[in-house]
CSV table of C-alpha atoms in Angstrom, one decimal:
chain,number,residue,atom,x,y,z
N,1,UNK,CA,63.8,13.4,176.5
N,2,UNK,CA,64.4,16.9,176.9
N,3,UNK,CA,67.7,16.7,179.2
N,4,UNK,CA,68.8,14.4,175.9
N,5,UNK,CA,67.9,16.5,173.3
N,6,UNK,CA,70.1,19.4,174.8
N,7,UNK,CA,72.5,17.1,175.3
N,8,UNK,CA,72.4,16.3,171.6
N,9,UNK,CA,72.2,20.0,170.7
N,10,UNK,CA,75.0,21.3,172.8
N,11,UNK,CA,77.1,18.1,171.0
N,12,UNK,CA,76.2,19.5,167.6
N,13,UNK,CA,77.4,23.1,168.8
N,14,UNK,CA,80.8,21.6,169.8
N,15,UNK,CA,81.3,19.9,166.6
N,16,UNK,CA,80.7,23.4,164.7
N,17,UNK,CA,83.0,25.0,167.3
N,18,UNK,CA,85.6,22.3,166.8
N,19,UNK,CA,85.9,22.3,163.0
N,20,UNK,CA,86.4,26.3,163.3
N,21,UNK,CA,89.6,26.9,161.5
N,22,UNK,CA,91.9,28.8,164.4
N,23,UNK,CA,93.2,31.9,163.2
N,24,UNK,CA,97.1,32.2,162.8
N,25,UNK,CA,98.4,36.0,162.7
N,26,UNK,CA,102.0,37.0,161.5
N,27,UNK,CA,102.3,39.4,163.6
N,28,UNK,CA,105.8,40.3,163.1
N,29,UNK,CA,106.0,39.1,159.6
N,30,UNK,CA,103.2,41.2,158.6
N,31,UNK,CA,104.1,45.2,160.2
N,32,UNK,CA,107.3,43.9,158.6
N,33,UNK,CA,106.0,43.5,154.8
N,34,UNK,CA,103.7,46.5,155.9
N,35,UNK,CA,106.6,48.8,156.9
N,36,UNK,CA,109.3,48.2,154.3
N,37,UNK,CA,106.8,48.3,151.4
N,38,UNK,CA,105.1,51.5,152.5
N,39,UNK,CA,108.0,54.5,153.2
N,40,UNK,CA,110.2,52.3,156.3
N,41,UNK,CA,112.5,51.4,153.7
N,42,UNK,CA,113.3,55.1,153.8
N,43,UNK,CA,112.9,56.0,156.9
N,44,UNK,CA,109.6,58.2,155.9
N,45,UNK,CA,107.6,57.5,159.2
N,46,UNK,CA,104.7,60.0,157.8
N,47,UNK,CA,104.1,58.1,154.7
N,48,UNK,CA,103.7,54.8,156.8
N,49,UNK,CA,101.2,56.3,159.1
N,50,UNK,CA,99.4,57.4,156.1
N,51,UNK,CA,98.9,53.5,155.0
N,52,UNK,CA,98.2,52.7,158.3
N,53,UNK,CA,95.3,55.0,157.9
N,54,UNK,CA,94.1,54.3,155.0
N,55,UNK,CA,94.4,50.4,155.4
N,56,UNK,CA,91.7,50.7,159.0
N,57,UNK,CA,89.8,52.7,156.7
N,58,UNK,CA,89.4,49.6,154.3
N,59,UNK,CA,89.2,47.3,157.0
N,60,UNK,CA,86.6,48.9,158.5
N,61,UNK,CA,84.1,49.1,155.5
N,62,UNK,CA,85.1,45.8,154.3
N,63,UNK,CA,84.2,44.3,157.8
N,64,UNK,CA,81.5,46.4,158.4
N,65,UNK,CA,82.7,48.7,161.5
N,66,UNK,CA,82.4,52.1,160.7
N,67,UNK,CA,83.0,55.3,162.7
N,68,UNK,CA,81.6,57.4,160.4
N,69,UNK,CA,83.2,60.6,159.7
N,70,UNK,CA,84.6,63.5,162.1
N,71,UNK,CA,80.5,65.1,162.0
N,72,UNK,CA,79.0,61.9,162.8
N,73,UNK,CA,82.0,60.1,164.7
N,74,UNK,CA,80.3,57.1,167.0
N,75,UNK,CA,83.7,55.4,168.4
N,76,UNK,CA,83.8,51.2,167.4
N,77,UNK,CA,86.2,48.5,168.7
N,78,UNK,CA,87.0,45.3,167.4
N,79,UNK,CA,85.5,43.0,170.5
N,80,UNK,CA,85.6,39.7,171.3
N,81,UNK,CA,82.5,38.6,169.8
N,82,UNK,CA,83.7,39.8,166.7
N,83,UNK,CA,86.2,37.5,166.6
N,84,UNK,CA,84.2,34.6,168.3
N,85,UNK,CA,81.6,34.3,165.9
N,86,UNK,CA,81.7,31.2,163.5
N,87,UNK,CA,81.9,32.9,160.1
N,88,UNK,CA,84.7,36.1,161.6
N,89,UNK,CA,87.4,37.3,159.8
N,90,UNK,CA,90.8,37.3,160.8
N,91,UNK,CA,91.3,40.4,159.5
N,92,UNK,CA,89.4,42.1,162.5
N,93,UNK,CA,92.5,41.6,164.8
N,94,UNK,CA,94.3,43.5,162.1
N,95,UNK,CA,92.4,46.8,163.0
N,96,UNK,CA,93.8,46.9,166.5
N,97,UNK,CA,97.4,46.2,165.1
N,98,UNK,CA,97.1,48.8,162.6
N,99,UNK,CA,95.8,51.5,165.2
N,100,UNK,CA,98.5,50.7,167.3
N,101,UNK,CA,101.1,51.1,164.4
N,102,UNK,CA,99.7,54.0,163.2
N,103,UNK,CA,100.3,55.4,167.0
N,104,UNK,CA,103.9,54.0,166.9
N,105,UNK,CA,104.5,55.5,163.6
N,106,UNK,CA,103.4,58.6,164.5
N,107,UNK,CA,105.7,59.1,167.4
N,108,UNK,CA,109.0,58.0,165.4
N,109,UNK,CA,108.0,60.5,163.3
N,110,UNK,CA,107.9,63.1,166.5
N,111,UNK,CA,111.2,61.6,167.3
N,112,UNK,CA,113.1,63.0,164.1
N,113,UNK,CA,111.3,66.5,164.3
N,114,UNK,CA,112.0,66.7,168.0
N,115,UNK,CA,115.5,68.1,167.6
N,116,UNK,CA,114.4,71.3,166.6
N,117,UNK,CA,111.1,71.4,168.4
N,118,UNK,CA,111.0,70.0,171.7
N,119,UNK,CA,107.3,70.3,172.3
N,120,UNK,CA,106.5,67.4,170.3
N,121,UNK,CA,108.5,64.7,172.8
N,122,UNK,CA,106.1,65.4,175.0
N,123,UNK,CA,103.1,64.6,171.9
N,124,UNK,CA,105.5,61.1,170.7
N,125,UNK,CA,105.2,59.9,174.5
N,126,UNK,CA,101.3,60.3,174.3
N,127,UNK,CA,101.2,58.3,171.1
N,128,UNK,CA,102.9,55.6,172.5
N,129,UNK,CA,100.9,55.5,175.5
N,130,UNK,CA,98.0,55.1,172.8
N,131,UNK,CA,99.7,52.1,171.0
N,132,UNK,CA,100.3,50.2,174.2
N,133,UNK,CA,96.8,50.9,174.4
N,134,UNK,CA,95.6,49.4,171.1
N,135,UNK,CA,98.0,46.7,171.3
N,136,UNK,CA,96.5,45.7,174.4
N,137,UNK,CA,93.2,45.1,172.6
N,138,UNK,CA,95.2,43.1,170.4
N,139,UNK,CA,96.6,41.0,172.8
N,140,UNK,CA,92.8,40.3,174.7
N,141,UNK,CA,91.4,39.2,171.1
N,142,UNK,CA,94.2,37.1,170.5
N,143,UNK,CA,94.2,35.0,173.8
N,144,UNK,CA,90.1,33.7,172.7
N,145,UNK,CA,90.2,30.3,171.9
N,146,UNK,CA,89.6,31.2,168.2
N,147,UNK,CA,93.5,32.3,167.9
N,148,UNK,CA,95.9,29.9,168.1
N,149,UNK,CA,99.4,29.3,170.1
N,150,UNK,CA,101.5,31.1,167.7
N,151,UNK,CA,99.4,34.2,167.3
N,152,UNK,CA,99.1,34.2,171.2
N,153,UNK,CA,103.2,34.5,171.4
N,154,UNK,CA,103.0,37.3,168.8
N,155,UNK,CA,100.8,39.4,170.8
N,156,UNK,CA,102.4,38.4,173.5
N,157,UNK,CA,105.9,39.8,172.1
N,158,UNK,CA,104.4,42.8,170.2
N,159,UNK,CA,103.1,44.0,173.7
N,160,UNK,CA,106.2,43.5,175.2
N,161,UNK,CA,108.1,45.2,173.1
N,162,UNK,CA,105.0,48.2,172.7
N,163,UNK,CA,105.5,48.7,176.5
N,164,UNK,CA,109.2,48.7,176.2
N,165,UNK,CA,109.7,51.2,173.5
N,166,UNK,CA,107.4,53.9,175.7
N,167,UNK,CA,109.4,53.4,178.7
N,168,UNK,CA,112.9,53.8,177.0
N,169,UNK,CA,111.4,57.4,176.3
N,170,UNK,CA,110.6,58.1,179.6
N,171,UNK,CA,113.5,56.7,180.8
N,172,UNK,CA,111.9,54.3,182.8
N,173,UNK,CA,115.3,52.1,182.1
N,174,UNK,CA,114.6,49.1,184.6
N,175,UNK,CA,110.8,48.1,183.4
N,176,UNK,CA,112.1,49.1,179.7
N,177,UNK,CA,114.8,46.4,180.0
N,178,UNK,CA,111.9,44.0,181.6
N,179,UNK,CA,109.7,44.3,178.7
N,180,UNK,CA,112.5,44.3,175.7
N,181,UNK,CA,114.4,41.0,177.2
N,182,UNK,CA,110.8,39.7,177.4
N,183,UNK,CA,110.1,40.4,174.0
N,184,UNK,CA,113.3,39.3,172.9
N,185,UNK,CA,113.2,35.6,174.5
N,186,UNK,CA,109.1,35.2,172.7
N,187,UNK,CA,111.2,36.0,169.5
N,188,UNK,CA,113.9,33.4,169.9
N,189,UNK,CA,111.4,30.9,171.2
N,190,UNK,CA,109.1,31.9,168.0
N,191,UNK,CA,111.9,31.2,165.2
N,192,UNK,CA,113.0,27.7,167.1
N,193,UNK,CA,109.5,26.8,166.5
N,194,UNK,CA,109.5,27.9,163.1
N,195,UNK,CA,110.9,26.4,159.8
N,196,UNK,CA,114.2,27.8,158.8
N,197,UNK,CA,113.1,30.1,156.0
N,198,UNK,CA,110.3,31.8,158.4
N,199,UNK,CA,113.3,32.6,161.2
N,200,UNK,CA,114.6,35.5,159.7
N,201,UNK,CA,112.2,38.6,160.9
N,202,UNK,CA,111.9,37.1,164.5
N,203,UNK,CA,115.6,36.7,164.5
N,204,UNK,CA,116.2,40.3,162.8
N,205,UNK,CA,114.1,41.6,165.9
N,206,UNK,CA,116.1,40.1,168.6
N,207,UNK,CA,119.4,41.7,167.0
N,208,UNK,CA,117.4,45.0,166.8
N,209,UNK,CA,116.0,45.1,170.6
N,210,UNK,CA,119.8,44.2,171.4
N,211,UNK,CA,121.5,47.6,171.6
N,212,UNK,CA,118.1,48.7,173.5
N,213,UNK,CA,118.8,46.1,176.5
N,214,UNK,CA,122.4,47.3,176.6
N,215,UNK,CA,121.6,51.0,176.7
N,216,UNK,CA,118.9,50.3,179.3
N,217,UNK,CA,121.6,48.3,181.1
N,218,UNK,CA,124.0,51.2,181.0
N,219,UNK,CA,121.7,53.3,182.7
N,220,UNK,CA,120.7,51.1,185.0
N,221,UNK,CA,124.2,51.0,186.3
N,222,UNK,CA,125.0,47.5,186.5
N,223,UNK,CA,127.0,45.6,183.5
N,224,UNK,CA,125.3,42.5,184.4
N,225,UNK,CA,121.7,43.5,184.3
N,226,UNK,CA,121.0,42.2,181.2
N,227,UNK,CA,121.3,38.9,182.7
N,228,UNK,CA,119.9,39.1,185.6
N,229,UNK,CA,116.6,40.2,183.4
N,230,UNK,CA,117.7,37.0,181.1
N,231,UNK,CA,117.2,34.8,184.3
N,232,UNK,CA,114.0,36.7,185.6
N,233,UNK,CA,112.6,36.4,182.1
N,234,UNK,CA,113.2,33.1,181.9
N,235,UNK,CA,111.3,32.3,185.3
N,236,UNK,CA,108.3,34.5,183.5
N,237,UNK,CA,108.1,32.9,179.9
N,238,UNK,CA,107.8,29.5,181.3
N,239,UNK,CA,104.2,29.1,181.1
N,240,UNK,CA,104.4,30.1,177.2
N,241,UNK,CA,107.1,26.7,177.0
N,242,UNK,CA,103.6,24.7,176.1
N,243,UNK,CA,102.2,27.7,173.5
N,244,UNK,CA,105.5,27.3,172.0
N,245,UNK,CA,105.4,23.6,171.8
N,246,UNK,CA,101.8,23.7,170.2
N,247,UNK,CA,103.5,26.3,167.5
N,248,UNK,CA,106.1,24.0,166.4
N,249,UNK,CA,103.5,21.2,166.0
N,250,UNK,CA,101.4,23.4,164.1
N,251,UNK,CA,103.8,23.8,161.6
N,252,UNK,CA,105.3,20.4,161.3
């Protein structure tokens, strides 16, 4: 009787799990909106950063994970049983996403004022370091069972392209090239699964890594590394073929 009970219990507990609504994150879509409609438009990294701030800030008392101030600081991360838990927000992955593009706006910002002053390349290549970091907490939350295929490709790409974007500036121009033509081909795979009218930032994004891969490929020496990473890349992304499937049924 009481081997049956738990039996019955454990059912009950799968049912719950099982009508959990998955979380879908627009990864690209959303820094996208983010960026344009708060200074990007103009190029004013600073102003950006400043959202970026202000918008964890929100999150944090809205979702109750407070830091407290700089006198009482007690550090806080997003962890998987926040995301895990039946009545979670999705709106917990967007604290990692925002630290890591407050970090990433922070260093373009270093890039424009690092003509006059070149101190501060060396600052812009520790703030990337830091938004790999926090993208990588990202990308951890998002492979829980709780996120689905499509958000699993975005993190997926936003790391890829994170990682890529700190090792152009150190000039680290082979694993740079790795990580932006892996980025790129998530991208393309993302707006094939996608209706038409959703394509356009994913497709944007390829065009934009573009003149990265070629410079990387300059400097790597050899006019046809950019498809010899195209062929290695595409021996890598073929275990995301089935998230990618799952994504285009999801929005059928």
């Amino acid at each position: 009787m009481v081997v049956e009970e738990e039996n019955h219990n454990n059912e009950e507990k799968s049912k719950k799990v099982e009508q959990v609504k998955p979380f879908t994150l627009e990864i690209l879509k959303l820094i996208k909106d983010c960026q344009q409609q708060h200074g990007l438009r103009h190029g004013d990294y600073q102003r950006y950063r400043g959202y970026c701030s202000r918008r964890i800030s929100r999150l944090r008392k809205v979702l109750k994970v407070p830091q407290g101030d700089k006198k009482h600081f007690k550090k806080r991360d997003v962890t998987e049983a926040h995301v895990m838990n039946s009545r979670a927000d999705e709106r917990f992955l967007h604290i990692p996403l925002m630290l890591a593009e407050r970090c990433w706006a922070y260093a373009m910002q270093l890039r424009q004022e690092a003509n006059t002053e070149p101190r501060k390349k060396f600052h812009l290549v520790q703030k990337l370091r830091k938004a790999c970091v926090f993208a990588l907490q990202l990308d951890e939350l998002c492979k829980v069972d709780r996120c689905d295929a499509r958000t699993r490709l975005e993190s997926q790409a936003y790391v890829s392209w994170i990682h890529g974007t700190l090792q152009f500036e150190l000039q680290l121009w082979q694993k740079a090239a790795e990580n932006f033509k892996q980025a790129q081909i998530i991208y393309e795979k993302l707006a094939s699964a996608l209706p038409e009218e959703d394509q356009i930032p994913y497709k944007q994004r390829v065009e934009e890594i573009a003149p990265s891969l070629r410079y990387c490929a300059y400097n790597i020496g050899d006019e046809k590394a950019v498809d010899l990473l195209e062929l290695r890349s595409q021996g890598v992304l073929e275990t995301f073929d089935a998230l990618v499937s799952q994504t285009k049924v999801n929005t059928v």
